[in-house]
mmCIF file of C-alpha atoms in Angstrom:
data_model
loop_
_atom_site.group_PDB
_atom_site.id
_atom_site.type_symbol
_atom_site.label_atom_id
_atom_site.label_comp_id
_atom_site.label_asym_id
_atom_site.label_seq_id
_atom_site.Cartn_x
_atom_site.Cartn_y
_atom_site.Cartn_z
ATOM 1 C CA UNK A 4 -64.983 4.046 14.593
ATOM 2 C CA UNK A 5 -61.396 5.573 13.887
ATOM 3 C CA UNK A 6 -60.744 6.417 17.506
ATOM 4 C CA UNK A 7 -61.833 2.611 18.158
ATOM 5 C CA UNK A 8 -59.167 1.436 15.649
ATOM 6 C CA UNK A 9 -56.375 3.355 17.161
ATOM 7 C CA UNK A 10 -57.120 2.521 20.663
ATOM 8 C CA UNK A 11 -57.296 -1.277 19.915
ATOM 9 C CA UNK A 12 -53.516 -2.400 20.212
ATOM 10 C CA UNK A 13 -54.112 -5.143 17.653
ATOM 11 C CA UNK A 14 -55.328 -2.970 14.981
ATOM 12 C CA UNK A 15 -54.093 -3.096 11.541
ATOM 13 C CA UNK A 16 -52.615 0.378 11.633
ATOM 14 C CA UNK A 17 -50.460 -0.362 14.777
ATOM 15 C CA UNK A 18 -49.339 -3.769 13.386
ATOM 16 C CA UNK A 19 -48.271 -2.195 10.201
ATOM 17 C CA UNK A 20 -46.213 0.561 11.995
ATOM 18 C CA UNK A 21 -44.631 -2.281 14.372
ATOM 19 C CA UNK A 22 -43.852 -4.353 11.219
ATOM 20 C CA UNK A 23 -42.173 -1.359 9.469
ATOM 21 C CA UNK A 24 -40.260 -0.383 12.678
ATOM 22 C CA UNK A 25 -38.962 -4.139 12.809
ATOM 23 C CA UNK A 26 -38.212 -4.070 9.004
ATOM 24 C CA UNK A 27 -36.332 -0.654 9.364
ATOM 25 C CA UNK A 28 -34.274 -2.274 12.512
ATOM 26 C CA UNK A 29 -33.531 -5.437 10.607
ATOM 27 C CA UNK A 30 -32.341 -3.455 7.421
ATOM 28 C CA UNK A 31 -30.121 -1.140 9.884
ATOM 29 C CA UNK A 32 -28.572 -4.224 11.456
ATOM 30 C CA UNK A 33 -27.889 -5.955 8.002
ATOM 31 C CA UNK A 34 -26.219 -2.648 6.823
ATOM 32 C CA UNK A 35 -24.136 -2.353 9.993
ATOM 33 C CA UNK A 36 -23.003 -6.033 9.582
ATOM 34 C CA UNK A 37 -21.977 -5.654 5.964
ATOM 35 C CA UNK A 38 -20.094 -2.553 6.897
ATOM 36 C CA UNK A 39 -18.203 -4.285 9.675
ATOM 37 C CA UNK A 40 -17.662 -7.553 7.395
ATOM 38 C CA UNK A 41 -16.313 -5.254 4.627
ATOM 39 C CA UNK A 42 -14.243 -2.695 6.499
ATOM 40 C CA UNK A 43 -13.122 -4.461 9.631
ATOM 41 C CA UNK A 44 -13.523 -8.001 9.899
ATOM 42 C CA UNK A 45 -10.419 -10.349 9.694
ATOM 43 C CA UNK A 46 -12.192 -12.838 7.360
ATOM 44 C CA UNK A 47 -13.054 -10.903 4.195
ATOM 45 C CA UNK A 48 -9.863 -9.396 2.934
ATOM 46 C CA UNK A 49 -6.433 -10.816 3.266
ATOM 47 C CA UNK A 50 -3.426 -8.469 2.113
ATOM 48 C CA UNK A 51 -1.582 -10.144 -0.477
ATOM 49 C CA UNK A 52 1.930 -11.254 1.267
ATOM 50 C CA UNK A 53 4.064 -9.998 -1.815
ATOM 51 C CA UNK A 54 2.941 -6.200 -0.965
ATOM 52 C CA UNK A 55 5.219 -4.141 1.109
ATOM 53 C CA UNK A 56 4.178 -3.116 4.515
ATOM 54 C CA UNK A 57 2.865 0.304 5.072
ATOM 55 C CA UNK A 58 5.615 2.707 6.077
ATOM 56 C CA UNK A 59 5.315 4.560 9.338
ATOM 57 C CA UNK A 60 4.616 8.228 9.481
ATOM 58 C CA UNK A 61 1.908 10.581 7.706
ATOM 59 C CA UNK A 62 1.056 9.855 4.182
ATOM 60 C CA UNK A 63 -0.864 11.859 1.577
ATOM 61 C CA UNK A 64 -3.386 10.130 -0.411
ATOM 62 C CA UNK A 65 -5.373 11.670 -3.480
ATOM 63 C CA UNK A 66 -9.076 10.553 -3.492
ATOM 64 C CA UNK A 67 -11.242 11.054 -6.442
ATOM 65 C CA UNK A 68 -14.169 8.724 -6.008
ATOM 66 C CA UNK A 69 -16.329 7.636 -2.813
ATOM 67 C CA UNK A 70 -13.631 8.780 -0.402
ATOM 68 C CA UNK A 71 -14.511 12.183 -1.258
ATOM 69 C CA UNK A 72 -17.499 11.845 0.864
ATOM 70 C CA UNK A 73 -16.814 12.416 4.961
ATOM 71 C CA UNK A 74 -19.389 9.702 6.039
ATOM 72 C CA UNK A 75 -17.627 7.167 4.063
ATOM 73 C CA UNK A 76 -14.140 8.217 5.098
ATOM 74 C CA UNK A 77 -15.158 8.062 8.683
ATOM 75 C CA UNK A 78 -16.625 4.486 8.393
ATOM 76 C CA UNK A 79 -13.280 3.322 6.532
ATOM 77 C CA UNK A 80 -10.722 5.190 8.619
ATOM 78 C CA UNK A 81 -12.373 6.304 11.798
ATOM 79 C CA UNK A 82 -11.664 9.850 10.793
ATOM 80 C CA UNK A 83 -12.139 12.430 8.046
ATOM 81 C CA UNK A 84 -8.523 12.475 7.265
ATOM 82 C CA UNK A 85 -8.214 16.417 7.076
ATOM 83 C CA UNK A 86 -9.290 16.891 3.470
ATOM 84 C CA UNK A 87 -8.134 19.616 1.243
ATOM 85 C CA UNK A 88 -9.050 20.262 -2.355
ATOM 86 C CA UNK A 89 -6.503 19.067 -4.802
ATOM 87 C CA UNK A 90 -6.250 18.362 -8.595
ATOM 88 C CA UNK A 91 -4.330 15.717 -10.512
ATOM 89 C CA UNK A 92 -3.336 16.881 -14.002
ATOM 90 C CA UNK A 93 -2.515 14.753 -17.096
ATOM 91 C CA UNK A 94 -4.905 12.018 -15.952
ATOM 92 C CA UNK A 95 -8.323 10.879 -17.257
ATOM 93 C CA UNK A 96 -11.023 9.361 -15.131
ATOM 94 C CA UNK A 97 -13.097 6.509 -16.618
ATOM 95 C CA UNK A 98 -15.422 4.848 -14.303
ATOM 96 C CA UNK A 99 -13.837 3.282 -11.183
ATOM 97 C CA UNK A 100 -10.278 4.259 -12.704
ATOM 98 C CA UNK A 101 -7.896 6.857 -13.624
ATOM 99 C CA UNK A 102 -4.939 6.679 -16.157
ATOM 100 C CA UNK A 103 -2.329 8.886 -17.483
ATOM 101 C CA UNK A 104 -3.081 10.819 -20.762
ATOM 102 C CA UNK A 105 -0.124 9.880 -23.020
ATOM 103 C CA UNK A 106 -1.475 10.832 -26.598
ATOM 104 C CA UNK A 107 -0.343 14.194 -27.476
ATOM 105 C CA UNK A 108 -2.940 16.947 -28.010
ATOM 106 C CA UNK A 109 -3.278 18.490 -31.250
ATOM 107 C CA UNK A 110 -4.036 21.848 -29.785
ATOM 108 C CA UNK A 111 -2.128 23.757 -27.039
ATOM 109 C CA UNK A 112 -5.031 23.672 -24.627
ATOM 110 C CA UNK A 113 -5.158 20.687 -22.120
ATOM 111 C CA UNK A 114 -8.199 18.424 -22.836
ATOM 112 C CA UNK A 115 -10.985 19.090 -20.560
ATOM 113 C CA UNK A 116 -10.777 15.617 -19.000
ATOM 114 C CA UNK A 117 -7.083 15.710 -18.512
ATOM 115 C CA UNK A 118 -7.662 17.238 -14.818
ATOM 116 C CA UNK A 119 -9.087 15.270 -12.017
ATOM 117 C CA UNK A 120 -10.403 17.126 -9.144
ATOM 118 C CA UNK A 121 -10.503 15.387 -5.705
ATOM 119 C CA UNK A 122 -9.158 15.686 -2.197
ATOM 120 C CA UNK A 123 -5.869 15.090 -0.600
ATOM 121 C CA UNK A 124 -6.054 13.381 2.901
ATOM 122 C CA UNK A 125 -3.198 13.323 5.371
ATOM 123 C CA UNK A 126 -3.372 9.867 7.081
ATOM 124 C CA UNK A 127 -1.375 7.900 9.613
ATOM 125 C CA UNK A 128 0.072 4.481 8.797
ATOM 126 C CA UNK A 129 -2.989 2.898 10.285
ATOM 127 C CA UNK A 130 -5.253 4.958 8.228
ATOM 128 C CA UNK A 131 -3.539 4.250 5.203
ATOM 129 C CA UNK A 132 -3.685 0.494 5.874
ATOM 130 C CA UNK A 133 -7.620 0.871 6.524
ATOM 131 C CA UNK A 134 -7.819 2.548 3.082
ATOM 132 C CA UNK A 135 -5.750 -0.400 1.594
ATOM 133 C CA UNK A 136 -8.159 -2.611 2.937
ATOM 134 C CA UNK A 137 -11.205 -0.609 1.841
ATOM 135 C CA UNK A 138 -9.794 -0.374 -1.780
ATOM 136 C CA UNK A 139 -8.887 -4.249 -1.653
ATOM 137 C CA UNK A 140 -5.074 -3.365 -2.305
ATOM 138 C CA UNK A 141 -3.570 -6.091 -4.427
ATOM 139 C CA UNK A 142 -6.993 -7.396 -5.235
ATOM 140 C CA UNK A 143 -9.089 -4.631 -6.943
ATOM 141 C CA UNK A 144 -6.684 -1.793 -6.684
ATOM 142 C CA UNK A 145 -2.938 -0.813 -6.687
ATOM 143 C CA UNK A 146 -1.622 1.987 -4.797
ATOM 144 C CA UNK A 147 0.835 4.284 -6.652
ATOM 145 C CA UNK A 148 2.991 7.563 -6.109
ATOM 146 C CA UNK A 149 1.942 10.471 -8.067
ATOM 147 C CA UNK A 150 2.524 14.154 -8.131
ATOM 148 C CA UNK A 151 -0.501 16.638 -7.858
ATOM 149 C CA UNK A 152 -0.987 19.836 -9.616
ATOM 150 C CA UNK A 153 0.713 21.921 -6.679
ATOM 151 C CA UNK A 154 3.752 19.489 -6.805
ATOM 152 C CA UNK A 155 2.608 17.549 -3.555
ATOM 153 C CA UNK A 156 3.504 13.785 -3.796
ATOM 154 C CA UNK A 157 0.666 11.618 -2.839
ATOM 155 C CA UNK A 158 -0.610 8.027 -3.161
ATOM 156 C CA UNK A 159 -3.588 7.385 -5.543
ATOM 157 C CA UNK A 160 -5.335 4.196 -6.016
ATOM 158 C CA UNK A 161 -5.787 2.578 -9.505
ATOM 159 C CA UNK A 162 -7.873 -0.279 -10.737
ATOM 160 C CA UNK A 163 -6.465 -3.424 -11.379
ATOM 161 C CA UNK A 164 -7.307 -5.632 -14.319
ATOM 162 C CA UNK A 165 -9.115 -8.704 -13.265
ATOM 163 C CA UNK A 166 -7.176 -10.913 -15.870
ATOM 164 C CA UNK A 167 -4.032 -9.070 -16.088
ATOM 165 C CA UNK A 168 -0.584 -10.014 -14.554
ATOM 166 C CA UNK A 169 -0.269 -9.135 -10.828
ATOM 167 C CA UNK A 170 0.085 -5.325 -10.170
ATOM 168 C CA UNK A 171 -0.947 -4.016 -13.891
ATOM 169 C CA UNK A 172 -3.456 -1.409 -13.571
ATOM 170 C CA UNK A 173 -6.089 -1.186 -16.547
ATOM 171 C CA UNK A 174 -6.320 2.174 -18.400
ATOM 172 C CA UNK A 175 -8.707 4.441 -20.337
ATOM 173 C CA UNK A 176 -8.761 5.226 -24.077
ATOM 174 C CA UNK A 177 -5.410 7.436 -24.644
ATOM 175 C CA UNK A 178 -3.753 6.207 -21.637
ATOM 176 C CA UNK A 179 -0.690 4.519 -21.060
ATOM 177 C CA UNK A 180 -2.286 1.190 -20.159
ATOM 178 C CA UNK A 181 -4.333 -1.205 -22.149
ATOM 179 C CA UNK A 182 -8.178 -0.962 -22.208
ATOM 180 C CA UNK A 183 -9.544 -4.080 -20.560
ATOM 181 C CA UNK A 184 -12.679 -5.226 -19.372
ATOM 182 C CA UNK A 185 -12.982 -5.257 -15.446
#
């Protein structure tokens, strides 16, 4: 009887497999559409007009969140960005943000959370513009110049407060910026 069910093209098993394959295809198409709409479409993000244009030449960008993962960098920039391990000292990570630590330590040892490990990417002006789009520069994040542990200057994205004056980054407890809800 089981061979009769498998031989019948209208069997429940074959219909179930077809349905699963079709749903997987629809899901894949939905994810691809969302990625295109979010990363590349001209409709979803408009760069705020008051932001300075991206300068030509290579740029160093310190990444500490989702951009540490090569598949995400490839979707966003079209390349992996030649990542190298890097650290940012004197900052604290809290959720989607980082903020400088300005409260003096009682001990001479640095606080365990005063060092953020990540990657530094060397990117072109076009790739930096794509990163700006991914991070929603001027809407969700601001891009600031910082100095890494090895004295390399690099850009870093910091989260913007949703109800703060334009360009004001939110902070973490013990940082130079006010703790605000996102």
